[in-house]
PDB file of N, CA and C in Angstrom:
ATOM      1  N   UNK G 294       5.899 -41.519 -83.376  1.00 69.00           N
ATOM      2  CA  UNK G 294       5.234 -40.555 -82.561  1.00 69.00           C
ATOM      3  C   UNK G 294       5.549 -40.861 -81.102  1.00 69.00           C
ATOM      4  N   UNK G 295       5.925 -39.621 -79.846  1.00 74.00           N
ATOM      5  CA  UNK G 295       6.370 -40.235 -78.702  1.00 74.00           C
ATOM      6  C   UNK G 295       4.592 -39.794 -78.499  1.00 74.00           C
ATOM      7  N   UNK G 296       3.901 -38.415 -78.436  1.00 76.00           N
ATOM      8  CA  UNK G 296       3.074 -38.448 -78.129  1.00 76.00           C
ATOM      9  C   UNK G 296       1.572 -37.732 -78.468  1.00 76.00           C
ATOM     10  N   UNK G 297       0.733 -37.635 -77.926  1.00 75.00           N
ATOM     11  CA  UNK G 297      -0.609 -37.044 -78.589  1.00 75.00           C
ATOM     12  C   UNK G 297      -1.301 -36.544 -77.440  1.00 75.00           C
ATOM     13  N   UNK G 298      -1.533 -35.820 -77.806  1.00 78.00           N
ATOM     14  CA  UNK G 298      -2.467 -35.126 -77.002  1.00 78.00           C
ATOM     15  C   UNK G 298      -3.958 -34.093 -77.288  1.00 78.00           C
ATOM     16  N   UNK G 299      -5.165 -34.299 -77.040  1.00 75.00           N
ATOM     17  CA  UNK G 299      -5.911 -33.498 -77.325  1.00 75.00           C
ATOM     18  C   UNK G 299      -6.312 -32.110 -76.895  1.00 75.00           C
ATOM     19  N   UNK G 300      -5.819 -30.831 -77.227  1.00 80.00           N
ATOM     20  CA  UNK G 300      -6.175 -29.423 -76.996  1.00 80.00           C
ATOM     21  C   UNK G 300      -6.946 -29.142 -76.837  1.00 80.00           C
ATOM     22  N   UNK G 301      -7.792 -28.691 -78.239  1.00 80.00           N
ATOM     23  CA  UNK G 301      -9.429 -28.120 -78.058  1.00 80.00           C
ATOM     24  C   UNK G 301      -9.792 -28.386 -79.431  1.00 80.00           C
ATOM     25  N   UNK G 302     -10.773 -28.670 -80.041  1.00 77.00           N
ATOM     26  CA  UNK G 302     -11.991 -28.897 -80.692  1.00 77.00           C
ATOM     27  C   UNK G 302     -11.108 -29.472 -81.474  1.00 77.00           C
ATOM     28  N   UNK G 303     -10.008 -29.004 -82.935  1.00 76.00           N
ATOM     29  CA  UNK G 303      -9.394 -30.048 -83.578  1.00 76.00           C
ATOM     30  C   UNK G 303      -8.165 -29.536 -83.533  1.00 76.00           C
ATOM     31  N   UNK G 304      -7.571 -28.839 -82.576  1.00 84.00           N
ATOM     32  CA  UNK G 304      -6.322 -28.766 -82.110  1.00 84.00           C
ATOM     33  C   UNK G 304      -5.349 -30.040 -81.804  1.00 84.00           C
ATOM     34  N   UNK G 305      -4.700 -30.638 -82.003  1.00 82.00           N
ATOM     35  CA  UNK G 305      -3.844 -31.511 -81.195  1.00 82.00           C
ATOM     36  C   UNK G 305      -2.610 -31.242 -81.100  1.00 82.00           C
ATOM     37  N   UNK G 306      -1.660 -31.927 -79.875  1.00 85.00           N
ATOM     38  CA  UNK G 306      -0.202 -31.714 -79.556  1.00 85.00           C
ATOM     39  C   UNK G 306       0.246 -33.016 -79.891  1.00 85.00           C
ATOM     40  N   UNK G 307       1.420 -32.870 -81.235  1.00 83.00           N
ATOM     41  CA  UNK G 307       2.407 -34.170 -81.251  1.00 83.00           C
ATOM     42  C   UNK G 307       3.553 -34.132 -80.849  1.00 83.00           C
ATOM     43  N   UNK G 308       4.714 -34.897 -80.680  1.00 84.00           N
ATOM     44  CA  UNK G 308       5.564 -34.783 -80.774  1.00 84.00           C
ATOM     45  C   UNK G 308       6.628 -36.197 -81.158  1.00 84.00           C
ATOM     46  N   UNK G 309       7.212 -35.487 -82.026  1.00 78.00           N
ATOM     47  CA  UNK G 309       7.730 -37.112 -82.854  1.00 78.00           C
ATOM     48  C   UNK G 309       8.974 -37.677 -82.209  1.00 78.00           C
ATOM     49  N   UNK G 310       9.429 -38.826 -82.815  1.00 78.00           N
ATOM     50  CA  UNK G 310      10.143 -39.391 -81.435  1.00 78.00           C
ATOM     51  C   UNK G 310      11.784 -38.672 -82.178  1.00 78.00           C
ATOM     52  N   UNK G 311      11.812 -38.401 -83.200  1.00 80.00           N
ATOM     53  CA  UNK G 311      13.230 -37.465 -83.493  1.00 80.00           C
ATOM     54  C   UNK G 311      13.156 -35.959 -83.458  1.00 80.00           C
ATOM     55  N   UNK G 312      12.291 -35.477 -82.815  1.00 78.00           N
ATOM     56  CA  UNK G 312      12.110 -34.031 -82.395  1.00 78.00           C
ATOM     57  C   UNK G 312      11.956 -33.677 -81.052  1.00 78.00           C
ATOM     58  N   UNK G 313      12.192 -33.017 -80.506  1.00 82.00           N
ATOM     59  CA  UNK G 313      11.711 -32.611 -79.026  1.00 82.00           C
ATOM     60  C   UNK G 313      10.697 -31.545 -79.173  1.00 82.00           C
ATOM     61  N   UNK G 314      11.066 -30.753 -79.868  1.00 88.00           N
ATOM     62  CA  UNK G 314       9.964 -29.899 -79.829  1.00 88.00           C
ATOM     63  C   UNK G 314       7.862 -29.920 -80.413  1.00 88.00           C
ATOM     64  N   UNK G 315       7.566 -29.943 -79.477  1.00 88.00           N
ATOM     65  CA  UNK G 315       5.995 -30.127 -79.971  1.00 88.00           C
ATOM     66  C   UNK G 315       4.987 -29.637 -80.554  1.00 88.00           C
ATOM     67  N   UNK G 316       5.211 -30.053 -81.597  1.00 84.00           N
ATOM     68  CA  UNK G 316       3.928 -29.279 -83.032  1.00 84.00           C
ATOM     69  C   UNK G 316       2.934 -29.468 -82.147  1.00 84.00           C
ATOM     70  N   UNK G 317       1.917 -27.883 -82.724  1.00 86.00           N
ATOM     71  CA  UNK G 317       0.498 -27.782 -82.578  1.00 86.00           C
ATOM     72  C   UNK G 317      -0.346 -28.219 -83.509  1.00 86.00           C
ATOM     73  N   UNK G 318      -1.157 -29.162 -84.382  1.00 85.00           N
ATOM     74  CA  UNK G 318      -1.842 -28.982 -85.061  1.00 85.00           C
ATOM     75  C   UNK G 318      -2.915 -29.031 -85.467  1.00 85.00           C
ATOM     76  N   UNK G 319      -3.770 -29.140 -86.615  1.00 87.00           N
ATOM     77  CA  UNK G 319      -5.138 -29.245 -86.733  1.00 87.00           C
ATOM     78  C   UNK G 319      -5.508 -30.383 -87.398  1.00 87.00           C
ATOM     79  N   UNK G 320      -6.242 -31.464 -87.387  1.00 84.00           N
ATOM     80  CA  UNK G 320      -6.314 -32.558 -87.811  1.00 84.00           C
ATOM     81  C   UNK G 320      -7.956 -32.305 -87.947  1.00 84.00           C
ATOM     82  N   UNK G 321      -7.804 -32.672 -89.593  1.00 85.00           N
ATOM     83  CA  UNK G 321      -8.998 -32.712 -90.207  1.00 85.00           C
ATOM     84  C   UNK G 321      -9.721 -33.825 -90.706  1.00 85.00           C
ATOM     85  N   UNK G 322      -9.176 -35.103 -90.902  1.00 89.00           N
ATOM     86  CA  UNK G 322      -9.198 -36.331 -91.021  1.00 89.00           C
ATOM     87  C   UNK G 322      -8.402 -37.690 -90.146  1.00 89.00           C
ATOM     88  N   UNK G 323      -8.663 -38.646 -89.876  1.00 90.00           N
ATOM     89  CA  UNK G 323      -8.259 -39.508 -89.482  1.00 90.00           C
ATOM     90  C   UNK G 323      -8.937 -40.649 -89.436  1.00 90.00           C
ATOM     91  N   UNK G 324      -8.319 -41.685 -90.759  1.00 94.00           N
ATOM     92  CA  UNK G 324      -8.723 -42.918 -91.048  1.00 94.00           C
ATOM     93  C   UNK G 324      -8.236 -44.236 -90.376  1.00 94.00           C
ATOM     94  N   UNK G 325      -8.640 -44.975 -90.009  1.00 95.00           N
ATOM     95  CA  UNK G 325      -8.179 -46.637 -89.314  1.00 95.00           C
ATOM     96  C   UNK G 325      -8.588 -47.391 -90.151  1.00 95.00           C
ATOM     97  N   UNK G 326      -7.236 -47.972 -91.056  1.00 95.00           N
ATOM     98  CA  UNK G 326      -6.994 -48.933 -91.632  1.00 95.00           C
ATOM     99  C   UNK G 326      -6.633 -50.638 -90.656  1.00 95.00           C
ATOM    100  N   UNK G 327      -6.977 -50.345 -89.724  1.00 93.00           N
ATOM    101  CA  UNK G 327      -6.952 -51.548 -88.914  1.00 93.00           C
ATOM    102  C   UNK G 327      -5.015 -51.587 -88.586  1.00 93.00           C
ATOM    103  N   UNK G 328      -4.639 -51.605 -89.433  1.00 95.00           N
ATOM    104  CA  UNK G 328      -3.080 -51.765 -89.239  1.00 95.00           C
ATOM    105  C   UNK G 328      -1.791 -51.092 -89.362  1.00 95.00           C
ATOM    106  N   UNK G 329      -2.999 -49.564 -89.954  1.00 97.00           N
ATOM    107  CA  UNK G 329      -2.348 -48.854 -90.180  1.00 97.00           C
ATOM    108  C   UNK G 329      -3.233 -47.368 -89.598  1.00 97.00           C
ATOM    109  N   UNK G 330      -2.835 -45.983 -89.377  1.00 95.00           N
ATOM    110  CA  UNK G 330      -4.139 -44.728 -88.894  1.00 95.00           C
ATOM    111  C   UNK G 330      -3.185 -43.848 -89.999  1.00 95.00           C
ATOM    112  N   UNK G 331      -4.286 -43.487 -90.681  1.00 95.00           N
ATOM    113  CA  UNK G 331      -3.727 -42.010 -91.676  1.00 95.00           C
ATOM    114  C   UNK G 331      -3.870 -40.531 -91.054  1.00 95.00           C
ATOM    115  N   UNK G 332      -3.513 -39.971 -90.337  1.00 90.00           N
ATOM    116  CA  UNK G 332      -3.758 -38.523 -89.999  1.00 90.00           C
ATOM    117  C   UNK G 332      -3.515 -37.405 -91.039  1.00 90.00           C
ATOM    118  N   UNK G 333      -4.267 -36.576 -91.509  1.00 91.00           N
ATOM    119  CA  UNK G 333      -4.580 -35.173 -92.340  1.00 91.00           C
ATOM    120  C   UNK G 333      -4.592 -34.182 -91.602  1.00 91.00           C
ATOM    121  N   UNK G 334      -3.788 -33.433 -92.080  1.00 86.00           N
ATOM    122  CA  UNK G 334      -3.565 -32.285 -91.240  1.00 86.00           C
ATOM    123  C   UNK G 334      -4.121 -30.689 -92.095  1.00 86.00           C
ATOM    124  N   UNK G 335      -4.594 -29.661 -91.674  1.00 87.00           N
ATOM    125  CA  UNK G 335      -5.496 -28.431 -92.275  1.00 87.00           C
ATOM    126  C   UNK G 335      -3.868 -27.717 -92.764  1.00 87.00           C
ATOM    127  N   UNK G 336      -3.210 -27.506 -91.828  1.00 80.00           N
ATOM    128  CA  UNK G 336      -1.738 -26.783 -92.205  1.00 80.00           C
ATOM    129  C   UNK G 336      -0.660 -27.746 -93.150  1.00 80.00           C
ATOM    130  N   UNK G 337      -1.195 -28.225 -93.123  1.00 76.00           N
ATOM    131  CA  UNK G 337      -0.059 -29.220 -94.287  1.00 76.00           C
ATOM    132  C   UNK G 337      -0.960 -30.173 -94.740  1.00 76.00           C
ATOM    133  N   UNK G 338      -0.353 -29.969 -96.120  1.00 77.00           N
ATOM    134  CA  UNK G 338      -1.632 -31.300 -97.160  1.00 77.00           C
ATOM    135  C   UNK G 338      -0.938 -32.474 -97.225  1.00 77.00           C
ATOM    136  N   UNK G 339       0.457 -32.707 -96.561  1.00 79.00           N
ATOM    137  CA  UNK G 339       0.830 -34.229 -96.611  1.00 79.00           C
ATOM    138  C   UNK G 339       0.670 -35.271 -95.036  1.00 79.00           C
ATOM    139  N   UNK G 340      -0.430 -36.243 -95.513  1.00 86.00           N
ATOM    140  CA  UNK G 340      -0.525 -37.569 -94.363  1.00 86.00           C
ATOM    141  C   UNK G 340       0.742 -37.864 -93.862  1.00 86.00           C
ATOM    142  N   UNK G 341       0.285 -38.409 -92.310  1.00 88.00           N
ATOM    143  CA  UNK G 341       1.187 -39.114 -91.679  1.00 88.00           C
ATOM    144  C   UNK G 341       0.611 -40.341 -91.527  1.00 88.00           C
ATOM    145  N   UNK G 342       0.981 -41.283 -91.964  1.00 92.00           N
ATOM    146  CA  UNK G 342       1.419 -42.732 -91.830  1.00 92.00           C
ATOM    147  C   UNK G 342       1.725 -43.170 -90.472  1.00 92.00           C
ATOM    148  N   UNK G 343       0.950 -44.008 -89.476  1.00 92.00           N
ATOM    149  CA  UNK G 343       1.151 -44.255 -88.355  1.00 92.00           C
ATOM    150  C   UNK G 343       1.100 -45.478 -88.595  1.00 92.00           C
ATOM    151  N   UNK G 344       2.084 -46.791 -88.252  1.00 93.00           N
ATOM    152  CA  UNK G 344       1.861 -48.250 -88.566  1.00 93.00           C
ATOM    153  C   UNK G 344       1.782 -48.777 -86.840  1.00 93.00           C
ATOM    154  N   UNK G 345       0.674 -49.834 -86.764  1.00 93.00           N
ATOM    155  CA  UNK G 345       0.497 -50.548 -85.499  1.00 93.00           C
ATOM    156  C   UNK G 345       1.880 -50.248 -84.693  1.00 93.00           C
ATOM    157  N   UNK G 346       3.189 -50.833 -85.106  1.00 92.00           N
ATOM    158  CA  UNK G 346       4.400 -51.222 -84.033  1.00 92.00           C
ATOM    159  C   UNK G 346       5.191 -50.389 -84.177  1.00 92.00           C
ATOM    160  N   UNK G 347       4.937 -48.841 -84.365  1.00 88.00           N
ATOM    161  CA  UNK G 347       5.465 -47.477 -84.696  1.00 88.00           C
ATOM    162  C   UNK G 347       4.972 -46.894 -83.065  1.00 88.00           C
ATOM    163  N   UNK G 348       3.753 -47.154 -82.293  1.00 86.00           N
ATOM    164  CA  UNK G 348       3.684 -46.771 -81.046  1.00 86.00           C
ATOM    165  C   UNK G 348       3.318 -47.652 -80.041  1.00 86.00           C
ATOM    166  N   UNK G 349       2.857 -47.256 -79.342  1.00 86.00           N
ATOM    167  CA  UNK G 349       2.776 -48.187 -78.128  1.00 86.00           C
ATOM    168  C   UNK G 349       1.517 -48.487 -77.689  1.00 86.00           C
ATOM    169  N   UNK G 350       0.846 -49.714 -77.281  1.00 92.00           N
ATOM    170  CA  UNK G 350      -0.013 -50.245 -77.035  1.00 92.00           C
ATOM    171  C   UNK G 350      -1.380 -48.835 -76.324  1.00 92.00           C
ATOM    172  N   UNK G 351      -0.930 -48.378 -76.077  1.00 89.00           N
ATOM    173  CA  UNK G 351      -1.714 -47.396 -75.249  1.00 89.00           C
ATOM    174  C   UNK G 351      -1.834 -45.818 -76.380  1.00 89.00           C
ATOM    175  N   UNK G 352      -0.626 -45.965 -77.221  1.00 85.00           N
ATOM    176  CA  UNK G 352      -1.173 -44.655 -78.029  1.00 85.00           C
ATOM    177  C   UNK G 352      -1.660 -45.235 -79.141  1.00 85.00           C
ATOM    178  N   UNK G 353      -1.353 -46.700 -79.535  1.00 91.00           N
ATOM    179  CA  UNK G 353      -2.306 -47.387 -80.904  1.00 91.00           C
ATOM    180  C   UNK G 353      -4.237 -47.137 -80.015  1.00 91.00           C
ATOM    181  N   UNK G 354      -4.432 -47.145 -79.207  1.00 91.00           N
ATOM    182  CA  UNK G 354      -5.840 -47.327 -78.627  1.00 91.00           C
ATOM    183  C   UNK G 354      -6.626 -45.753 -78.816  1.00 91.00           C
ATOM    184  N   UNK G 355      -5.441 -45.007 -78.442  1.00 86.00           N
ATOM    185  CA  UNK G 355      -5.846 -43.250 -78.322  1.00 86.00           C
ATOM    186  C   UNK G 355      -6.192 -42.816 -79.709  1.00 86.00           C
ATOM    187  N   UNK G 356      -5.485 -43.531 -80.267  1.00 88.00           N
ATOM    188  CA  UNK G 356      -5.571 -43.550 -82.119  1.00 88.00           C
ATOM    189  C   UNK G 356      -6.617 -43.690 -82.788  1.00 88.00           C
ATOM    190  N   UNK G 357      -7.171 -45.061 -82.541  1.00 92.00           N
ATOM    191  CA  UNK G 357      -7.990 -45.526 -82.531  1.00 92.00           C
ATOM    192  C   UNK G 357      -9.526 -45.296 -81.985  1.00 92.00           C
ATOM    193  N   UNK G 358      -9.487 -44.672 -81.184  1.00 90.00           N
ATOM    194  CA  UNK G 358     -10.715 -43.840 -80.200  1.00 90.00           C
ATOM    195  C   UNK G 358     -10.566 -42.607 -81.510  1.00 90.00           C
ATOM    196  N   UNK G 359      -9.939 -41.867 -81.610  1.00 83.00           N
ATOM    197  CA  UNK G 359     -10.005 -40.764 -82.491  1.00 83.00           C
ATOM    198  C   UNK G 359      -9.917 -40.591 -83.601  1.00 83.00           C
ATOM    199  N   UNK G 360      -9.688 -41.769 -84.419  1.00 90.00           N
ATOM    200  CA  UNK G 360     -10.153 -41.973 -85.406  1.00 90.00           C
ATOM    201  C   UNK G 360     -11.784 -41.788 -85.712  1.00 90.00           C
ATOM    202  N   UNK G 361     -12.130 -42.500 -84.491  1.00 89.00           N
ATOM    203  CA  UNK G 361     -13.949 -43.120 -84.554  1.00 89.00           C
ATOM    204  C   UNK G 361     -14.413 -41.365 -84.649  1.00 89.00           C
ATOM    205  N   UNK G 362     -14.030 -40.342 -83.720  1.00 81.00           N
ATOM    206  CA  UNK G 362     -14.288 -38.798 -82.743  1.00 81.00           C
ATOM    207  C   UNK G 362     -14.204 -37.736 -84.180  1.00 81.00           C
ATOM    208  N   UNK G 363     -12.724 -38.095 -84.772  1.00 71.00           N
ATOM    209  CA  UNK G 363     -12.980 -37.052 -86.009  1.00 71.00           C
ATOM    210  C   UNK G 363     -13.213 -37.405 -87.148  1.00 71.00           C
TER     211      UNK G 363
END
């Protein structure tokens, strides 16, 4: 993931680090496995897999805050 961003209510902006272009989506779940964050998405029924050293110190934290939020 290069980045995240929060829209509005369960909107979010990603964008992955082999795409340029930035999905809109809706995130309906998000679990913290401590070492790992599962994101669920409403438009697609398959998880994304986020592992600790997959981002960067500052988007593992944003992760983590929003995990706790949704």
């Amino acid at each position: 993931m290069r980045s995240l961003a929060y829209l509005d209510q369960d909107l979010w902006s990603i964008q992955w680090h082999n795409h340029s272009k930035i999905e809109h989506v809706q995130l309906y779940r998000v679990i913290d496995h401590h070492i790992y964050i599962v994101l669920y998405f409403k438009q697609n029924r398959n998880s994304q897999i986020i592992w600790r050293d997959q981002v960067s110190l500052n988007q593992w934290k944003q992760l983590k805050v929003m995990a706790k939020l949704v």
